[in-house]
CSV table of C-alpha atoms in Angstrom, one decimal:
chain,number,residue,atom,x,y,z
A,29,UNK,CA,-22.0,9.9,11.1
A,30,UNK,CA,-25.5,8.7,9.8
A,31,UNK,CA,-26.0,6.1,12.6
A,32,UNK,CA,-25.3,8.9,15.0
A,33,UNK,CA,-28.1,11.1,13.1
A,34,UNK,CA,-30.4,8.9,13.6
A,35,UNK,CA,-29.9,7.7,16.9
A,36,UNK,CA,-30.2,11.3,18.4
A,37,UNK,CA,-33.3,11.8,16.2
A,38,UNK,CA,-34.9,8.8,17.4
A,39,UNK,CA,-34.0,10.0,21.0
A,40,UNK,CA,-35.1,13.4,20.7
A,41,UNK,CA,-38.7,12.3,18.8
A,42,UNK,CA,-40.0,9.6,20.9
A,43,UNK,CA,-38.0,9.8,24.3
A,44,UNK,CA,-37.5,6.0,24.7
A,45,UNK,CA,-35.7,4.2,27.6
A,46,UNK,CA,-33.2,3.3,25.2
A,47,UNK,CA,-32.5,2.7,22.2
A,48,UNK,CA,-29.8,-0.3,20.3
A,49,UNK,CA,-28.8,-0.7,17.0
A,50,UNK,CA,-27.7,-4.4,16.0
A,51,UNK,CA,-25.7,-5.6,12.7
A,52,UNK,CA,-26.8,-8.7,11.3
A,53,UNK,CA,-24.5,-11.2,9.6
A,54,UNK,CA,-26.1,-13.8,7.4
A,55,UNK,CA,-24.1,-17.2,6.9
A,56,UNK,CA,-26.4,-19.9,5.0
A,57,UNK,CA,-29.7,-19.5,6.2
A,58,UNK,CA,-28.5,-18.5,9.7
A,59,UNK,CA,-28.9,-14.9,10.9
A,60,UNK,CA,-26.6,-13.3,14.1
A,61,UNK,CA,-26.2,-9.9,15.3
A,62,UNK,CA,-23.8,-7.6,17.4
A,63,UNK,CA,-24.4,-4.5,19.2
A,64,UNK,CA,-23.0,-2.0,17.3
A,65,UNK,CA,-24.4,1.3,18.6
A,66,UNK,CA,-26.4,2.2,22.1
A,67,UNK,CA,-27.6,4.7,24.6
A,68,UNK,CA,-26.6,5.4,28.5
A,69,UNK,CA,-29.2,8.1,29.1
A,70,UNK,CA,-28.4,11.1,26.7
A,71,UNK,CA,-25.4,9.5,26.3
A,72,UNK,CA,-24.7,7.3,22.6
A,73,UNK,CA,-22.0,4.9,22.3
A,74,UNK,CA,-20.9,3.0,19.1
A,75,UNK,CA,-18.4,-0.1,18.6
A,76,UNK,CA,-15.2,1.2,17.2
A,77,UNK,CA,-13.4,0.1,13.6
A,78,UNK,CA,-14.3,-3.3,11.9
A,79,UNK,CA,-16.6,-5.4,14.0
A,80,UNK,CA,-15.5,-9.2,13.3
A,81,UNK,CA,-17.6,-12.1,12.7
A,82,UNK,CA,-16.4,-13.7,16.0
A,83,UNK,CA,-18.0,-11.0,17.9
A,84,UNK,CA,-21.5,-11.7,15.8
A,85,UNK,CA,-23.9,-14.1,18.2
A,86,UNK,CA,-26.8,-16.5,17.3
A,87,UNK,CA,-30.4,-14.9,18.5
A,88,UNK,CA,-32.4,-16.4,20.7
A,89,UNK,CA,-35.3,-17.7,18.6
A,90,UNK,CA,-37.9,-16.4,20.8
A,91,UNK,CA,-37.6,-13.0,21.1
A,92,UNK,CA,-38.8,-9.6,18.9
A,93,UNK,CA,-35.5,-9.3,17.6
A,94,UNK,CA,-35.2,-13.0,16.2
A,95,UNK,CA,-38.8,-12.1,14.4
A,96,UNK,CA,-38.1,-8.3,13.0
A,97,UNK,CA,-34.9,-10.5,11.1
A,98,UNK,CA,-36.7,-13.5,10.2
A,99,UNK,CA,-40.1,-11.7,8.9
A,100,UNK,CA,-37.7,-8.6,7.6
A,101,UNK,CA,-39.5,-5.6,7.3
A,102,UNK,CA,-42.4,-4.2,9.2
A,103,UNK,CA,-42.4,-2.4,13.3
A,104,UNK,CA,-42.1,-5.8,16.0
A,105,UNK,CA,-43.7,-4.5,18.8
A,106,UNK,CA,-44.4,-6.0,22.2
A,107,UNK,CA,-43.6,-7.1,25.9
A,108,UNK,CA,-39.6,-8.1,26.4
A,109,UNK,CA,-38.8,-9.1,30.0
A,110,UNK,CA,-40.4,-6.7,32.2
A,111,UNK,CA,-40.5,-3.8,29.9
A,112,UNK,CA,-41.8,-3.1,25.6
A,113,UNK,CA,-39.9,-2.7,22.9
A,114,UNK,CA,-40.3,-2.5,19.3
A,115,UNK,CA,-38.0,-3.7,16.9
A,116,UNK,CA,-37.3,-2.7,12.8
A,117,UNK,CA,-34.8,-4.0,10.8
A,118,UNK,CA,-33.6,-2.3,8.1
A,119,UNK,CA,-33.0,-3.9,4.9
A,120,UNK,CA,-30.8,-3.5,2.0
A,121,UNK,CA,-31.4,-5.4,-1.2
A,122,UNK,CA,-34.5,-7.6,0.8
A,123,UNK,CA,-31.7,-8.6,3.2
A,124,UNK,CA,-32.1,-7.3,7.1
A,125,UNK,CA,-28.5,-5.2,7.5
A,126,UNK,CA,-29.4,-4.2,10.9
A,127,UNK,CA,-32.2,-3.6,13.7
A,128,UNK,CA,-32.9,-0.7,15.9
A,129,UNK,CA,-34.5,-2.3,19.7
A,130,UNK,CA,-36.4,0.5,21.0
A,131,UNK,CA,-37.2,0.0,24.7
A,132,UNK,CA,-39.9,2.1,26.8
A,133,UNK,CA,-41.3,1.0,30.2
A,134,UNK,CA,-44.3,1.2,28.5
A,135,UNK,CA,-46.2,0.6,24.7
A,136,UNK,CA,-45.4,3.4,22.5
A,137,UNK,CA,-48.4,5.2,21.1
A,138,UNK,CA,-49.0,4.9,17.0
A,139,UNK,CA,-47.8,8.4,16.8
A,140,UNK,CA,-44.2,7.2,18.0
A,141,UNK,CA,-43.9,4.1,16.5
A,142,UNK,CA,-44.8,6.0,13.3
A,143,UNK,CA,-42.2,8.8,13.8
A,144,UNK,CA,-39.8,5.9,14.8
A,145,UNK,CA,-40.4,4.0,11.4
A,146,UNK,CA,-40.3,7.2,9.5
A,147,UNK,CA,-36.9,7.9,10.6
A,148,UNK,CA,-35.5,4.8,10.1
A,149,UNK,CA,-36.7,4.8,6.5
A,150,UNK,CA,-35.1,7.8,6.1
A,151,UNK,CA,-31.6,6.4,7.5
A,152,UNK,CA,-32.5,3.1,5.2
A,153,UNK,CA,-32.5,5.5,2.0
A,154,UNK,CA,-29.5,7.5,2.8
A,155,UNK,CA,-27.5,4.3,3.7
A,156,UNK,CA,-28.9,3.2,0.2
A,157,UNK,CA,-27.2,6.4,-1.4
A,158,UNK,CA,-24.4,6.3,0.2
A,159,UNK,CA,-24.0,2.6,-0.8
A,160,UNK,CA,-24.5,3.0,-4.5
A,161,UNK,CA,-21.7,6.2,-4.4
A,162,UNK,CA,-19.0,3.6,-3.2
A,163,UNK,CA,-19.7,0.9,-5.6
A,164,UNK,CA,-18.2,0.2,-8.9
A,165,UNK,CA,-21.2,0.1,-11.6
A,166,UNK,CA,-20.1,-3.1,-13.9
A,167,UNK,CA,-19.5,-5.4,-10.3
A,168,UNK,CA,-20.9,-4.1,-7.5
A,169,UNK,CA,-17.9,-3.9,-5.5
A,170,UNK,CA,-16.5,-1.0,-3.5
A,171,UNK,CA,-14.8,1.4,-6.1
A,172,UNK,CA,-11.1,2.9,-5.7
A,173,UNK,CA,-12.3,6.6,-4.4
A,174,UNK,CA,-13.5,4.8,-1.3
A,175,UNK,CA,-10.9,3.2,-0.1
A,176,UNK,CA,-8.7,5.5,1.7
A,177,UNK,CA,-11.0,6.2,3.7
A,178,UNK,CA,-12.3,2.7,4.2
A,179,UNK,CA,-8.8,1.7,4.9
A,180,UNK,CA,-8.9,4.0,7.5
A,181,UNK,CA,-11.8,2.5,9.4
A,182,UNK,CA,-10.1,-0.9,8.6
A,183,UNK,CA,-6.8,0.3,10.1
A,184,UNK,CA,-8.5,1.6,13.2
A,185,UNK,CA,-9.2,-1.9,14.6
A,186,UNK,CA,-5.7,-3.1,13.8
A,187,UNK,CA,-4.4,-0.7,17.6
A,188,UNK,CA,-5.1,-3.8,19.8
A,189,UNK,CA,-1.8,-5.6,18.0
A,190,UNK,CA,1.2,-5.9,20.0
A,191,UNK,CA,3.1,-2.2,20.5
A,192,UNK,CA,6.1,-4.6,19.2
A,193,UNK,CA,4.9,-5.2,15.8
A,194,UNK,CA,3.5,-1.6,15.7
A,195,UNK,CA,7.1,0.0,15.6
A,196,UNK,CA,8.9,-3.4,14.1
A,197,UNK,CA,8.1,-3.7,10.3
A,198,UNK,CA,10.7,-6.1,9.7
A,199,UNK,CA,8.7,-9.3,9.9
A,200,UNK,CA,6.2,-8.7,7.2
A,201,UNK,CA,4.7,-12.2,7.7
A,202,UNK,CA,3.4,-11.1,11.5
A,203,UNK,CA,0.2,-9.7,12.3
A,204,UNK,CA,-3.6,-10.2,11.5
A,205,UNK,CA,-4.6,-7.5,9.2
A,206,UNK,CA,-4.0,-8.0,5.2
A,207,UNK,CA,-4.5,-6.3,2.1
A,208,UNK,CA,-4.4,-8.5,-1.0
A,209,UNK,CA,-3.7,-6.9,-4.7
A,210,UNK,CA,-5.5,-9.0,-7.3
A,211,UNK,CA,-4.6,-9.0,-11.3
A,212,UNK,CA,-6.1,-10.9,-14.2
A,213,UNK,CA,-3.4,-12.0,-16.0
A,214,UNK,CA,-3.6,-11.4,-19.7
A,215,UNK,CA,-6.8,-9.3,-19.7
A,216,UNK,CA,-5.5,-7.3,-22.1
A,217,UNK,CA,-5.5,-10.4,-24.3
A,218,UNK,CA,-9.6,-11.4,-23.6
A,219,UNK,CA,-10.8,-8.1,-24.8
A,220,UNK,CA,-8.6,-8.2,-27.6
A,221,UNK,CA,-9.6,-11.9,-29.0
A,222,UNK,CA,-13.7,-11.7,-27.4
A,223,UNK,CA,-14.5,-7.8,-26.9
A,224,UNK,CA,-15.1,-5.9,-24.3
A,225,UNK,CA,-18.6,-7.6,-23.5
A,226,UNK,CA,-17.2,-10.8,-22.9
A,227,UNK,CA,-14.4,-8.8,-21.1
A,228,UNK,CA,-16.6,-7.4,-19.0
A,229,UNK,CA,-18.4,-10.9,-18.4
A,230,UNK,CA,-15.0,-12.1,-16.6
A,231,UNK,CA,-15.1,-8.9,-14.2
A,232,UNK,CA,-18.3,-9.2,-13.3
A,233,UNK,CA,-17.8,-13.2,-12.6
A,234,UNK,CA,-14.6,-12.1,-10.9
A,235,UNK,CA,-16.4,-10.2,-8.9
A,236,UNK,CA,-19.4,-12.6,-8.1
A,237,UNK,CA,-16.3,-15.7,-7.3
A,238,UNK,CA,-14.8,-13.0,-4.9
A,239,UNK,CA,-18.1,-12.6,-3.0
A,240,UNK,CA,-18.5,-16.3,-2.8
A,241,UNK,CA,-14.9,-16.5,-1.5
A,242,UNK,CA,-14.2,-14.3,0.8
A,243,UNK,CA,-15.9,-13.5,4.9
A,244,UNK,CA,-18.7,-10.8,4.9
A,245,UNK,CA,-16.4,-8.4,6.5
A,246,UNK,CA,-13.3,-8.4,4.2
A,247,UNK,CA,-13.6,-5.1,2.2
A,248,UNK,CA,-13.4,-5.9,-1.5
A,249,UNK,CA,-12.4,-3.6,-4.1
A,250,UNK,CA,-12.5,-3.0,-7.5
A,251,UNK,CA,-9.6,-0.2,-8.7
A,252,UNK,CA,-10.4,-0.1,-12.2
A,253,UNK,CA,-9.4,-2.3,-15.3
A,254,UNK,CA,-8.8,-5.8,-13.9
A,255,UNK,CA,-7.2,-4.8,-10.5
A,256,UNK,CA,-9.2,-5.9,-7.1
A,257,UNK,CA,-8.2,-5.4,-4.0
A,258,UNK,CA,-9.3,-7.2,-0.5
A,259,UNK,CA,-8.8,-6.4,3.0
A,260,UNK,CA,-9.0,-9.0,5.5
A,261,UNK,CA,-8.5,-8.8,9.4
A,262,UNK,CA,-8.5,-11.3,12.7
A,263,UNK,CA,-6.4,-14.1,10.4
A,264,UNK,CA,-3.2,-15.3,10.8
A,265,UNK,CA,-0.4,-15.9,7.9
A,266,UNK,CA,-0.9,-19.1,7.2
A,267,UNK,CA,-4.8,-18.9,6.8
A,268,UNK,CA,-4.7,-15.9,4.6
A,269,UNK,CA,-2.3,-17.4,2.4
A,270,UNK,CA,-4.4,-20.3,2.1
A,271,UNK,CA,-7.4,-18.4,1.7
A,272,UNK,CA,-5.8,-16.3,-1.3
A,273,UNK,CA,-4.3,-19.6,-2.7
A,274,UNK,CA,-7.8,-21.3,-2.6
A,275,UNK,CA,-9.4,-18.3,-4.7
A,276,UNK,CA,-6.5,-18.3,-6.9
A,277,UNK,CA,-7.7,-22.1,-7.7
A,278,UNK,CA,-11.1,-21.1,-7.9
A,279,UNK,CA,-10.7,-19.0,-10.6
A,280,UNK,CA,-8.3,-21.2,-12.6
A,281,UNK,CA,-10.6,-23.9,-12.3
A,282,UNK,CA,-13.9,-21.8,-13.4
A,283,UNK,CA,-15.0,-21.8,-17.1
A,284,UNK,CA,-15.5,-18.0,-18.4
A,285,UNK,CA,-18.2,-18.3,-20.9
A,286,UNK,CA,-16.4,-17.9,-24.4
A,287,UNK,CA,-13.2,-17.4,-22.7
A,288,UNK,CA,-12.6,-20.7,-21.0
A,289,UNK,CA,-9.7,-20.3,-18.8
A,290,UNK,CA,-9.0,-17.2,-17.0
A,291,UNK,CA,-5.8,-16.6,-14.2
A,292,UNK,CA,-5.3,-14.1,-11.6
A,293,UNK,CA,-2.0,-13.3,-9.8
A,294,UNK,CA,-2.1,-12.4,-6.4
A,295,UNK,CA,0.4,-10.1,-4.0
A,296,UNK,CA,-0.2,-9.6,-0.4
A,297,UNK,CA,1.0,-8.0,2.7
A,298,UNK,CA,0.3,-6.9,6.1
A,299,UNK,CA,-1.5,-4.2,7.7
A,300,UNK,CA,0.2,-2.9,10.6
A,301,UNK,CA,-1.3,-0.2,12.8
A,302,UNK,CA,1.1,2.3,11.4
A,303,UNK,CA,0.6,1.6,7.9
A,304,UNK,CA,-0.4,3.9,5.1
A,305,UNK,CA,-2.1,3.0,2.2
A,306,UNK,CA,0.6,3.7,-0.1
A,307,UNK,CA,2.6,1.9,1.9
A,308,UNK,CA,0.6,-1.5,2.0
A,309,UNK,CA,-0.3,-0.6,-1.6
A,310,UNK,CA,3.3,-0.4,-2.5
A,311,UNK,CA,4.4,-3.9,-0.9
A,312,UNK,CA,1.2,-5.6,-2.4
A,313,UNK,CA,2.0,-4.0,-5.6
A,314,UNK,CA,5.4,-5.5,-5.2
A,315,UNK,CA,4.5,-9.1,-4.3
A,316,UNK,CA,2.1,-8.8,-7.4
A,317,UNK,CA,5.1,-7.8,-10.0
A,318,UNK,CA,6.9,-10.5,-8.5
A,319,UNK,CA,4.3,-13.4,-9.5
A,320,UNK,CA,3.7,-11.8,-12.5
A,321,UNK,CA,7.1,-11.9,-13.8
A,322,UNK,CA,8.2,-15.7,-12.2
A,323,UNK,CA,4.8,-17.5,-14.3
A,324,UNK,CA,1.7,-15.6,-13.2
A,325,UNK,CA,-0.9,-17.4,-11.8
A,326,UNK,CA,0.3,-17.6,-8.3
A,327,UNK,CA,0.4,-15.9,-4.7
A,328,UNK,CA,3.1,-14.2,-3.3
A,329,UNK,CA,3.6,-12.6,-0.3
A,330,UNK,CA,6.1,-9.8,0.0
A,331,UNK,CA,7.2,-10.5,3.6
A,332,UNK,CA,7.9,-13.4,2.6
A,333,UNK,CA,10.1,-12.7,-0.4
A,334,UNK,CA,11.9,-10.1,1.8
A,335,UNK,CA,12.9,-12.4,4.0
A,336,UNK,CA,14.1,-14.5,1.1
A,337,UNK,CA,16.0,-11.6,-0.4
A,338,UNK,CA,14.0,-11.9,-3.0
A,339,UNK,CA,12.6,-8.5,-2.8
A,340,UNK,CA,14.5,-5.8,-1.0
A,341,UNK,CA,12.4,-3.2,0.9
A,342,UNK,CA,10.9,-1.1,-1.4
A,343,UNK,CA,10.1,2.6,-0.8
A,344,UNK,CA,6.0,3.7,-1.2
A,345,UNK,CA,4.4,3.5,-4.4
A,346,UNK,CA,1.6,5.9,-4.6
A,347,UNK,CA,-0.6,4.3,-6.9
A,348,UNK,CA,-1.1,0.6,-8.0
A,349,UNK,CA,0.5,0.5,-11.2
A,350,UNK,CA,0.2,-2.9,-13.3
A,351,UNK,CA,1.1,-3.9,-16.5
């Protein structure tokens, strides 16, 4: 784990009292954080799965952490209650991701606080590596080889939901974890009558209306062609649907350049704690057939057309598999 590396490191170079590591969550112009990682001695201890938004709090304006985020790159150094620290965020695309508090009982010496900023430069470019080696080049978005095992990290902060709906899978519509299966309907058709350039053009404004759409921490995914997946946690049904129903709109009602109109069917499903990805990729996969054969352009959910015998339970699919 990288932020493990470089907590240890930190704690070995410079010996501090201790040492946290905060997220940051941007929404607008206002900035939060969450402890996500932190020392108890020798000791390192780190938030576990997904961290949601409601767990992200406002900053106190006056303090060192409030300024490393707002001036966004540099080493914030001074007195903090009755003890120093020295705070530096670490940015990704001129955006503060994070900040590591560094508290002594005393100031550090240049020699520290310049091992301390090397180091977290390091972790910055390695986090910038591994960033670009799980995004899809034409969109940005996370690419298909990453999501098993982001699904996995997903999946692990879905073992607080009730140990009834963890060995009951026969309401589909229960729970608060989702995965969404996204199509473009009639792709096939844009790059056939504008080219691929323009064809690309819709991705990558897909792409940019799913960013604008969806929370900071739902996972969104590219698989290839014009397939996208989302995962979304800590909302119920009705919200979810909504949400996916919204976008949906969103997209109908956007003007492609050259291409005008542009659709997207949606199928979606819940994430239980026992859930594979095939599994949750065969039940999207299903709700997505479904709307695609009944008119396209519309959200279906397959718990939902389960319990309306619309669908019967389908076995796994092992791969999304569109037409």
């Amino acid at each position: 784990m990288v932020r493990l590396s470089a907590m240890q490191s930190l704690l070995a170079l410079i010996r501090p009292k201790g040492i946290r590591l905060y997220d940051v969550l941007k929404k607008g112009e206002q900035y939060s954080v969450v402890l996500s990682a932190w020392n108890e001695g020798e000791t390192l201890h780190f938030s576990e799965g997904v961290i949601s938004e409601d767990r992200f709090e406002p900053i106190a304006t006056d303090t060192l952490l409030a300024k490393s985020i707002a001036e966004g790159s540099g080493c914030f150094c001074g007195m903090q209650g009755s003890g120093y620290e020295c705070c530096i965020p670490v940015l990704m695309d001129d955006e503060p991701v994070s900040v590591f508090e560094i508290q002594g009982d005393k100031p550090f010496d240049d020699a520290s606080i310049a091992m301390a900023t090397g180091m977290i430069s390091v972790y910055r470019n390695y986090l910038a590596l591994l960033e670009d080696s799980q995004r899809d080049t034409l969109t940005g978005l996370l690419n298909r080889k990453t999501f098993d095992t982001g699904f996995a990290v997903f999946l692990s902060s879905a073992v607080h939901l009730d140990a009834e709906l963890q060995d009951d899978r026969r309401s589909h519509k229960e729970g608060s974890h989702w995965l969404a299966v996204m199509d473009i309907d009639h792709f096939k058709r844009v790059n056939d009558t504008f080219g691929h350039l323009y064809g690309d053009e819709v991705l990558i404004l897909m792409a940019n209306l799913m960013r604008g759409s969806f929370r900071q921490g739902d996972r969104l995914y590219r698989f290839g062609g014009e397939e996208f997946v989302v995962l979304m946690r800590d909302v119920d049904f009705a919200d979810v649907k909504k949400k996916l129903d919204d976008f949906r709109e969103k997209v109908e009602q956007h003007v492609f350049p050259q291409v005008g109109q542009v659709t997207i069917s949606i199928g979606f499903t819940s994430v239980m704690p026992t859930s594979t990805p095939a599994m949750v990729l065969g039940e999207a996969d299903e709700a997505l057939y479904y709307a695609k054969g009944h008119g396209r352009n519309q959200v279906r959910c397959y718990g939902e057309l389960v319990e309306q015998k619309l669908l019967a339970e389908k076995t796994v699919h092992t791969e999304v598999d569109y037409f």
